[in-house]
Short mmCIF file of C-alpha atoms (C1' of nucleotides) in Angstrom, two decimals:
data_model
loop_
_atom_site.label_atom_id
_atom_site.label_comp_id
_atom_site.label_asym_id
_atom_site.label_seq_id
_atom_site.Cartn_x
_atom_site.Cartn_y
_atom_site.Cartn_z
CA MET O 1 0.01 0.02 -0.01
CA SER O 2 1.00 3.63 0.26
CA THR O 3 2.79 2.75 3.53
CA LYS O 4 5.81 1.38 1.62
CA ARG O 5 5.84 4.50 -0.46
CA ASP O 6 5.87 6.60 2.75
CA GLN O 7 8.68 4.51 4.08
CA ILE O 8 10.79 5.17 1.01
CA ILE O 9 10.18 8.90 1.31
CA ASP O 10 10.94 8.91 5.02
CA THR O 11 14.21 7.07 4.55
CA THR O 12 15.14 9.47 1.77
CA CYS O 13 14.49 12.41 4.13
CA GLN O 14 16.71 10.95 6.80
CA LEU O 15 19.58 9.93 4.60
CA MET O 16 19.71 13.12 2.59
CA GLU O 17 19.60 15.29 5.67
CA VAL O 18 22.77 13.65 6.83
CA GLN O 19 24.66 12.88 3.59
CA GLY O 20 23.12 15.14 0.95
CA TYR O 21 21.68 14.32 -2.44
CA HIS O 22 24.51 12.91 -4.49
CA ALA O 23 25.98 10.86 -1.71
CA THR O 24 22.71 9.09 -1.04
CA GLY O 25 22.25 6.21 -3.49
CA LEU O 26 18.95 4.65 -4.38
CA ASN O 27 20.39 1.28 -3.32
CA GLN O 28 21.01 2.62 0.17
CA ILE O 29 17.49 4.07 0.34
CA LEU O 30 16.00 0.73 -0.69
CA ALA O 31 18.18 -1.27 1.67
CA GLU O 32 17.23 0.85 4.72
CA SER O 33 13.57 1.11 3.82
CA GLY O 34 13.30 -2.57 2.98
CA ALA O 35 11.75 -1.96 -0.40
CA PRO O 36 12.93 -3.63 -3.61
CA LYS O 37 14.15 -1.56 -6.55
CA GLY O 38 11.11 -2.35 -8.62
CA SER O 39 8.69 -0.60 -6.33
CA LEU O 40 10.78 2.57 -6.25
CA TYR O 41 10.29 3.09 -9.97
CA TYR O 42 6.67 2.02 -9.67
CA TYR O 43 5.97 4.71 -7.10
CA PHE O 44 8.38 7.26 -8.53
CA PRO O 45 8.53 6.70 -12.29
CA ALA O 46 10.73 9.72 -12.84
CA GLY O 47 13.35 8.25 -10.52
CA LYS O 48 15.63 9.89 -8.02
CA GLU O 49 14.60 13.49 -8.78
CA GLU O 50 10.92 12.84 -8.31
CA LEU O 51 11.56 10.95 -5.04
CA THR O 52 13.77 13.78 -3.77
CA ILE O 53 11.15 16.46 -4.60
CA GLU O 54 8.63 14.57 -2.51
CA ALA O 55 11.13 14.13 0.29
CA VAL O 56 11.88 17.84 0.29
CA ALA O 57 8.18 18.66 0.43
CA ARG O 58 7.65 16.28 3.34
CA SER O 59 10.60 17.61 5.34
CA ALA O 60 9.39 21.13 4.63
CA ARG O 61 5.96 20.42 6.07
CA ALA O 62 7.45 18.76 9.14
CA ILE O 63 9.67 21.72 9.90
CA GLU O 64 6.86 24.18 9.13
CA GLN O 65 4.67 22.46 11.74
CA ARG O 66 7.46 22.43 14.27
CA ILE O 67 7.95 26.22 13.77
CA SER O 68 4.19 26.82 14.01
CA LEU O 69 3.97 24.82 17.20
CA VAL O 70 6.73 26.78 18.97
CA MET O 71 5.39 30.11 17.66
CA ALA O 72 1.94 29.28 19.03
CA ASP O 73 3.43 28.52 22.43
CA SER O 74 4.47 32.09 23.23
CA ASP O 75 2.55 35.35 22.90
CA ASP O 76 5.59 37.28 21.85
CA PRO O 77 7.87 36.51 18.85
CA ILE O 78 10.75 37.99 20.79
CA THR O 79 10.65 35.00 23.07
CA ALA O 80 9.21 32.46 20.61
CA VAL O 81 11.89 32.82 17.93
CA PRO O 82 14.91 32.44 20.16
CA THR O 83 13.17 29.55 21.91
CA PHE O 84 12.77 27.77 18.56
CA ILE O 85 16.47 28.26 17.76
CA THR O 86 17.50 26.89 21.13
CA LEU O 87 15.30 23.85 20.73
CA LEU O 88 16.75 23.28 17.28
CA ALA O 89 20.21 23.42 18.80
CA GLN O 90 19.26 20.73 21.27
CA GLN O 91 17.92 18.54 18.40
CA VAL O 92 21.13 19.00 16.46
CA ALA O 93 23.16 17.93 19.45
CA ALA O 94 20.84 15.03 20.16
CA SER O 95 21.59 13.67 16.69
CA ASN O 96 25.30 13.90 17.33
CA PHE O 97 25.52 16.75 14.83
CA SER O 98 24.44 14.58 11.96
CA ALA O 99 20.96 15.98 11.51
CA GLY O 100 19.67 19.54 11.37
CA GLY O 101 18.48 21.18 8.22
CA PRO O 102 16.74 18.43 6.30
CA ILE O 103 16.93 20.26 2.95
CA THR O 104 20.14 22.25 3.37
CA ALA O 105 22.38 19.84 1.53
CA ILE O 106 19.86 19.39 -1.26
CA ALA O 107 19.44 23.15 -1.63
CA VAL O 108 23.18 23.76 -1.81
CA GLU O 109 23.89 20.86 -4.15
CA SER O 110 21.02 21.55 -6.54
CA ALA O 111 20.95 25.37 -6.57
CA SER O 112 22.82 25.60 -9.81
CA THR O 113 22.37 22.15 -11.29
CA ASN O 114 18.76 21.13 -10.96
CA GLU O 115 15.94 23.55 -11.53
CA ARG O 116 13.18 21.45 -10.13
CA LEU O 117 15.01 20.60 -6.94
CA ARG O 118 15.98 24.23 -6.51
CA GLU O 119 12.36 25.26 -6.81
CA ALA O 120 11.24 22.68 -4.29
CA CYS O 121 13.77 24.00 -1.75
CA ARG O 122 12.78 27.59 -2.51
CA GLN O 123 9.18 26.79 -1.71
CA ALA O 124 10.22 25.04 1.52
CA TYR O 125 12.16 28.08 2.70
CA GLN O 126 9.31 30.36 1.69
CA SER O 127 6.82 28.36 3.74
CA TRP O 128 9.01 28.59 6.88
CA GLN O 129 9.57 32.30 6.29
CA ASP O 130 5.85 32.91 6.06
CA VAL O 131 5.28 31.40 9.49
CA PHE O 132 7.96 33.47 11.14
CA ALA O 133 6.84 36.66 9.32
CA GLU O 134 3.23 36.21 10.41
CA LYS O 135 4.31 35.81 14.00
CA LEU O 136 6.52 38.89 13.83
CA ARG O 137 3.69 40.94 12.37
CA GLN O 138 1.37 39.88 15.15
CA GLY O 139 4.07 40.95 17.55
CA GLY O 140 3.98 44.53 16.25
CA PHE O 141 6.63 44.56 13.51
CA SER O 142 5.70 46.13 10.18
CA ALA O 143 4.97 43.85 7.23
CA ALA O 144 8.18 44.87 5.49
CA ARG O 145 10.36 44.45 8.58
CA SER O 146 8.70 41.12 9.38
CA ARG O 147 9.54 39.79 5.92
CA ARG O 148 13.13 40.99 6.21
CA LEU O 149 13.59 39.65 9.74
CA SER O 150 12.14 36.30 8.89
CA ALA O 151 14.55 35.93 5.98
CA VAL O 152 17.49 36.76 8.25
CA ILE O 153 16.20 34.37 10.90
CA ILE O 154 16.18 31.49 8.46
CA ALA O 155 19.55 32.49 7.02
CA ALA O 156 21.11 32.64 10.50
CA LEU O 157 19.42 29.31 11.37
CA GLU O 158 20.73 27.51 8.30
CA GLY O 159 24.19 28.97 8.67
CA GLY O 160 24.19 28.25 12.38
CA ILE O 161 23.42 24.61 11.72
CA ILE O 162 26.29 24.40 9.23
CA LEU O 163 28.72 25.93 11.77
CA SER O 164 27.50 23.79 14.60
CA ARG O 165 27.88 20.61 12.56
CA SER O 166 31.39 21.64 11.43
CA GLN O 167 32.47 22.45 14.95
CA GLN O 168 30.50 19.60 16.58
CA SER O 169 29.24 22.19 19.05
CA ILE O 170 25.91 23.86 19.61
CA GLN O 171 27.68 27.13 20.44
CA PRO O 172 27.08 28.77 17.02
CA LEU O 173 23.39 28.06 17.20
CA LEU O 174 23.20 29.33 20.76
CA ASP O 175 25.06 32.48 19.59
CA VAL O 176 22.46 32.87 16.87
CA ALA O 177 19.61 32.53 19.36
CA GLU O 178 21.07 35.14 21.64
CA GLU O 179 21.88 37.72 18.96
CA VAL O 180 18.54 37.22 17.22
CA GLU O 181 16.84 38.02 20.52
CA LEU O 182 18.90 41.18 20.81
CA LEU O 183 18.01 42.09 17.28
CA LEU O 184 14.27 41.64 17.91
CA ARG O 185 14.51 43.51 21.26
CA GLY O 186 16.09 46.38 19.33
CA GLY O 187 12.53 47.36 18.35
CA PRO O 188 10.49 47.50 15.19
CA MET Y 1 55.52 24.90 -7.15
CA SER Y 2 54.10 23.23 -10.11
CA THR Y 3 51.65 25.26 -12.17
CA LYS Y 4 49.70 22.25 -13.22
CA ARG Y 5 49.19 21.26 -9.61
CA ASP Y 6 47.78 24.73 -8.97
CA GLN Y 7 45.52 24.46 -11.96
CA ILE Y 8 44.04 21.24 -10.65
CA ILE Y 9 43.36 22.81 -7.26
CA ASP Y 10 41.86 25.96 -8.76
CA THR Y 11 39.51 23.93 -10.98
CA THR Y 12 38.48 21.88 -8.00
CA CYS Y 13 37.69 25.05 -6.08
CA GLN Y 14 35.52 26.36 -8.83
CA LEU Y 15 33.65 23.16 -9.60
CA MET Y 16 32.96 22.23 -5.95
CA GLU Y 17 31.74 25.73 -5.17
CA VAL Y 18 29.03 25.29 -7.75
CA GLN Y 19 28.28 21.52 -7.62
CA GLY Y 20 29.54 20.32 -4.29
CA TYR Y 21 31.87 17.46 -3.44
CA HIS Y 22 30.09 14.32 -4.58
CA ALA Y 23 28.77 15.80 -7.77
CA THR Y 24 32.20 16.84 -8.88
CA GLY Y 25 34.06 13.94 -10.50
CA LEU Y 26 37.80 13.67 -10.87
CA ASN Y 27 37.29 13.18 -14.59
CA GLN Y 28 35.58 16.52 -14.82
CA ILE Y 29 38.32 18.24 -12.83
CA LEU Y 30 40.97 16.73 -15.11
CA ALA Y 31 39.05 17.61 -18.28
CA GLU Y 32 38.61 21.25 -17.29
CA SER Y 33 42.16 21.69 -15.95
CA GLY Y 34 43.69 19.92 -18.92
CA ALA Y 35 45.66 17.52 -16.78
CA PRO Y 36 45.80 13.72 -17.32
CA LYS Y 37 44.62 11.35 -14.64
CA GLY Y 38 48.12 10.14 -13.87
CA SER Y 39 49.34 13.56 -12.68
CA LEU Y 40 46.45 13.88 -10.31
CA TYR Y 41 47.47 10.83 -8.30
CA TYR Y 42 51.08 11.95 -8.63
CA TYR Y 43 50.35 15.31 -6.99
CA PHE Y 44 47.69 14.00 -4.66
CA PRO Y 45 48.55 10.36 -3.80
CA ALA Y 46 45.66 10.12 -1.35
CA GLY Y 47 43.16 10.94 -4.15
CA LYS Y 48 40.07 13.04 -4.07
CA GLU Y 49 40.02 13.69 -0.34
CA GLU Y 50 43.55 15.12 -0.27
CA LEU Y 51 42.85 17.29 -3.31
CA THR Y 52 39.63 18.58 -1.74
CA ILE Y 53 41.38 19.45 1.54
CA GLU Y 54 43.87 21.54 -0.37
CA ALA Y 55 41.06 23.16 -2.33
CA VAL Y 56 39.20 24.05 0.87
CA ALA Y 57 42.38 25.54 2.31
CA ARG Y 58 42.96 27.65 -0.78
CA SER Y 59 39.37 28.89 -0.95
CA ALA Y 60 39.57 29.68 2.76
CA ARG Y 61 42.66 31.84 2.31
CA ALA Y 62 41.14 33.69 -0.62
CA ILE Y 63 37.98 34.54 1.27
CA GLU Y 64 39.99 35.45 4.41
CA GLN Y 65 41.95 37.93 2.36
CA ARG Y 66 38.81 39.42 0.81
CA ILE Y 67 37.32 39.89 4.29
CA SER Y 68 40.56 41.45 5.60
CA LEU Y 69 40.71 43.81 2.64
CA VAL Y 70 37.14 45.15 3.17
CA MET Y 71 37.64 45.36 6.94
CA ALA Y 72 40.80 47.44 6.45
CA ASP Y 73 38.88 49.83 4.19
CA SER Y 74 36.66 51.25 6.92
CA ASP Y 75 37.49 52.55 10.37
CA ASP Y 76 34.30 51.14 11.86
CA PRO Y 77 33.13 47.49 11.75
CA ILE Y 78 29.53 48.80 11.81
CA THR Y 79 30.03 50.03 8.26
CA ALA Y 80 32.70 47.53 7.18
CA VAL Y 81 30.72 44.34 7.86
CA PRO Y 82 27.54 45.33 6.04
CA THR Y 83 29.71 46.59 3.21
CA PHE Y 84 31.33 43.19 2.90
CA ILE Y 85 27.99 41.44 2.81
CA THR Y 86 26.69 43.82 0.13
CA LEU Y 87 29.82 43.21 -1.94
CA LEU Y 88 29.32 39.46 -1.55
CA ALA Y 89 25.72 39.75 -2.71
CA GLN Y 90 26.94 41.51 -5.90
CA GLN Y 91 29.47 38.73 -6.48
CA VAL Y 92 26.81 36.06 -6.03
CA ALA Y 93 24.60 37.89 -8.53
CA ALA Y 94 27.52 38.35 -10.94
CA SER Y 95 27.99 34.59 -11.07
CA ASN Y 96 24.33 34.07 -11.88
CA PHE Y 97 23.80 32.63 -8.44
CA SER Y 98 26.12 29.71 -9.11
CA ALA Y 99 29.03 30.80 -6.89
CA GLY Y 100 29.08 32.07 -3.39
CA GLY Y 101 30.35 30.11 -0.45
CA PRO Y 102 33.26 28.10 -1.90
CA ILE Y 103 33.23 25.59 0.95
CA THR Y 104 29.55 25.54 1.89
CA ALA Y 105 28.60 22.50 -0.09
CA ILE Y 106 31.67 20.59 1.08
CA ALA Y 107 31.00 21.52 4.70
CA VAL Y 108 27.40 20.32 4.52
CA GLU Y 109 28.15 17.14 2.58
CA SER Y 110 31.15 16.11 4.73
CA ALA Y 111 30.04 17.22 8.22
CA SER Y 112 28.87 13.73 9.20
CA THR Y 113 30.69 11.57 6.75
CA ASN Y 114 34.34 12.67 6.45
CA GLU Y 115 36.23 13.77 9.54
CA ARG Y 116 39.21 15.29 7.71
CA LEU Y 117 37.06 17.32 5.34
CA ARG Y 118 34.92 18.47 8.22
CA GLU Y 119 38.05 19.66 10.05
CA ALA Y 120 39.32 21.50 7.01
CA CYS Y 121 36.00 23.41 6.77
CA ARG Y 122 35.96 24.11 10.52
CA GLN Y 123 39.39 25.66 10.24
CA ALA Y 124 38.28 27.81 7.28
CA TYR Y 125 35.27 29.13 9.14
CA GLN Y 126 37.46 29.76 12.20
CA SER Y 127 39.88 31.85 10.19
CA TRP Y 128 37.12 34.02 8.82
CA GLN Y 129 35.56 34.40 12.21
CA ASP Y 130 38.89 35.55 13.69
CA VAL Y 131 39.12 38.40 11.13
CA PHE Y 132 35.61 39.63 11.83
CA ALA Y 133 36.08 39.27 15.62
CA GLU Y 134 39.34 41.26 15.60
CA LYS Y 135 37.68 44.07 13.68
CA LEU Y 136 34.73 44.13 16.07
CA ARG Y 137 37.02 44.25 19.06
CA GLN Y 138 38.90 47.18 17.61
CA GLY Y 139 35.51 48.81 17.09
CA GLY Y 140 34.81 48.72 20.83
CA PHE Y 141 32.91 45.46 21.27
CA SER Y 142 34.00 43.18 24.13
CA ALA Y 143 36.05 40.09 23.33
CA ALA Y 144 33.13 37.77 24.18
CA ARG Y 145 30.56 39.71 22.19
CA SER Y 146 32.97 40.01 19.25
CA ARG Y 147 33.35 36.24 19.13
CA ARG Y 148 29.64 35.76 19.30
CA LEU Y 149 28.78 38.41 16.79
CA SER Y 150 31.39 37.12 14.29
CA ALA Y 151 29.91 33.64 14.53
CA VAL Y 152 26.45 35.00 13.78
CA ILE Y 153 27.78 37.10 10.95
CA ILE Y 154 29.24 34.05 9.26
CA ALA Y 155 26.13 32.00 9.94
CA ALA Y 156 23.87 34.69 8.43
CA LEU Y 157 26.25 35.03 5.50
CA GLU Y 158 26.30 31.36 4.71
CA GLY Y 159 22.53 31.02 5.14
CA GLY Y 160 21.94 34.17 3.15
CA ILE Y 161 23.95 32.74 0.29
CA ILE Y 162 21.90 29.54 0.34
CA LEU Y 163 18.60 31.48 0.31
CA SER Y 164 19.85 33.86 -2.43
CA ARG Y 165 20.91 30.94 -4.63
CA SER Y 166 17.60 29.15 -4.03
CA GLN Y 167 15.56 32.24 -4.87
CA GLN Y 168 17.90 33.46 -7.56
CA SER Y 169 17.72 36.83 -5.93
CA ILE Y 170 20.20 38.84 -3.81
CA GLN Y 171 17.35 40.06 -1.58
CA PRO Y 172 18.10 37.65 1.27
CA LEU Y 173 21.73 38.72 1.35
CA LEU Y 174 20.74 42.36 1.33
CA ASP Y 175 18.30 41.66 4.14
CA VAL Y 176 21.13 40.11 6.08
CA ALA Y 177 23.37 43.14 5.46
CA GLU Y 178 20.69 45.54 6.64
CA GLU Y 179 19.75 43.59 9.78
CA VAL Y 180 23.37 42.91 10.74
CA GLU Y 181 23.98 46.68 10.56
CA LEU Y 182 21.01 47.24 12.90
CA LEU Y 183 22.33 44.56 15.25
CA LEU Y 184 25.79 46.19 15.36
CA ARG Y 185 24.28 49.66 15.83
CA GLY Y 186 22.31 48.31 18.79
CA GLY Y 187 25.46 48.80 20.74
CA PRO Y 188 28.08 46.62 22.50
"C1'" DG B 1 0.81 -4.66 -9.06
"C1'" DT B 2 5.12 -6.48 -7.00
"C1'" DC B 3 9.57 -7.63 -7.44
"C1'" DT B 4 14.39 -9.70 -9.29
"C1'" DA B 5 17.93 -9.60 -12.39
"C1'" DT B 6 20.53 -6.95 -15.29
"C1'" DA B 7 21.80 -3.24 -18.39
"C1'" DA B 8 24.45 1.05 -19.27
"C1'" DT B 9 27.27 4.18 -17.45
"C1'" DA B 10 30.34 6.91 -14.34
"C1'" DC B 11 32.98 6.76 -10.51
"C1'" DG B 12 37.62 6.61 -7.93
"C1'" DA B 13 41.77 4.30 -8.11
"C1'" DT B 14 45.78 1.66 -10.05
"C1'" DA B 15 49.15 -0.67 -12.93
"C1'" DG B 16 52.63 -0.25 -15.88
"C1'" DA B 17 54.63 1.82 -20.35
"C1'" DC B 18 57.92 5.35 -21.55
"C1'" DG U 1 58.51 11.82 -13.29
"C1'" DT U 2 54.76 11.88 -16.69
"C1'" DC U 3 51.08 9.89 -18.61
"C1'" DT U 4 47.56 6.18 -20.86
"C1'" DA U 5 44.78 2.36 -20.49
"C1'" DT U 6 42.23 -0.28 -17.53
"C1'" DC U 7 40.32 -2.24 -13.24
"C1'" DG U 8 36.65 -3.08 -9.88
"C1'" DT U 9 32.88 -1.10 -7.98
"C1'" DA U 10 29.53 2.26 -7.45
"C1'" DT U 11 25.71 4.58 -9.58
"C1'" DT U 12 20.73 5.20 -12.00
"C1'" DA U 13 17.52 3.07 -14.68
"C1'" DT U 14 15.09 -0.76 -17.23
"C1'" DA U 15 13.35 -5.20 -18.81
"C1'" DG U 16 10.58 -8.77 -17.90
"C1'" DA U 17 9.12 -12.75 -14.72
"C1'" DC U 18 5.48 -13.72 -11.48
#
DNA sequence: GTCTATAATACGATAGAC
DNA sequence: GTCTATCGTATTATAGAC
């Protein structure tokens, strides 16, 4: 049923978050998901690209929901946003600095080489930015500033994950959380 | 040293900046640099990994010098840092959003899979952070804040490049430049 | 529909001629 | 020392049995 299809997508999400797009082979995906090669091309006739686009979309929704959840938990974006970043730092550490940023590698690898993958990643980032921007607007920031701030928040997040994984330390992400709070406290 | 060796490294830098580590084959590097396969393993006996480590180190030095140059051009880090980010945005646009962040892809792809490459990228980021931190300290920020701010600057830079390449627009990087300036103007 | 076996190709690496 | 030809093993994708 569609459960095996889901399994394939989930495994793709996990592997590509850690290894990236090109380093993740279809054989590895099939081995870890327990599906045979035939079903992969039955469920995803266009092959690896189609599967990856679906994986990006699924990861994007998962992160979007996580952001929404944390944003809904505080009245004020000035506390909600740094809280999300701190939680993210803990998740990165909990994965031994292997996870964090489920689409980052795909975005970087495909930006100049695969138009459809690039577009899938662009949409993912856009959806996250919308959630942050909406919360900021409700917190009293202007629409223009909210858009700008939310872009910077995601940029600092993504970059912070890269630095944290490179250093094997959550310090960069904690630095981002602290400075983003200062930036937001600076006023609208 | 040998010019052909340098050519191989330079080509590796260029290709991996755009495509990443796993997508860049040795055959492509040799084809574009005009070197035969034999010389590659003569100059880099340990193969692709050794070559990539040297390419990361070279890219790191080039970026470090570019940062130093822009920092030396202004008295105040509050103007120098946003200026650097704006210049970077223009370079990203000039490359049609294919370049920008010469080691980003390698850092993301290797963080959890190749210890030596991860270490090379960590050192690169560290060297850039030191330059920013030193300028901030000279500008009146405390040592601790300078370290923290410089980490966030690099994180926002790297993330901003990723967003700009995904959106094919320099807007995210310009947003980063503007908000970083506000953050620095917020005081020490 | 579900799957196995295999094709076609590209990869990194090496052996050995000169 | 410099290079060419080739190796073994990955890869993605397909053909065709059940």
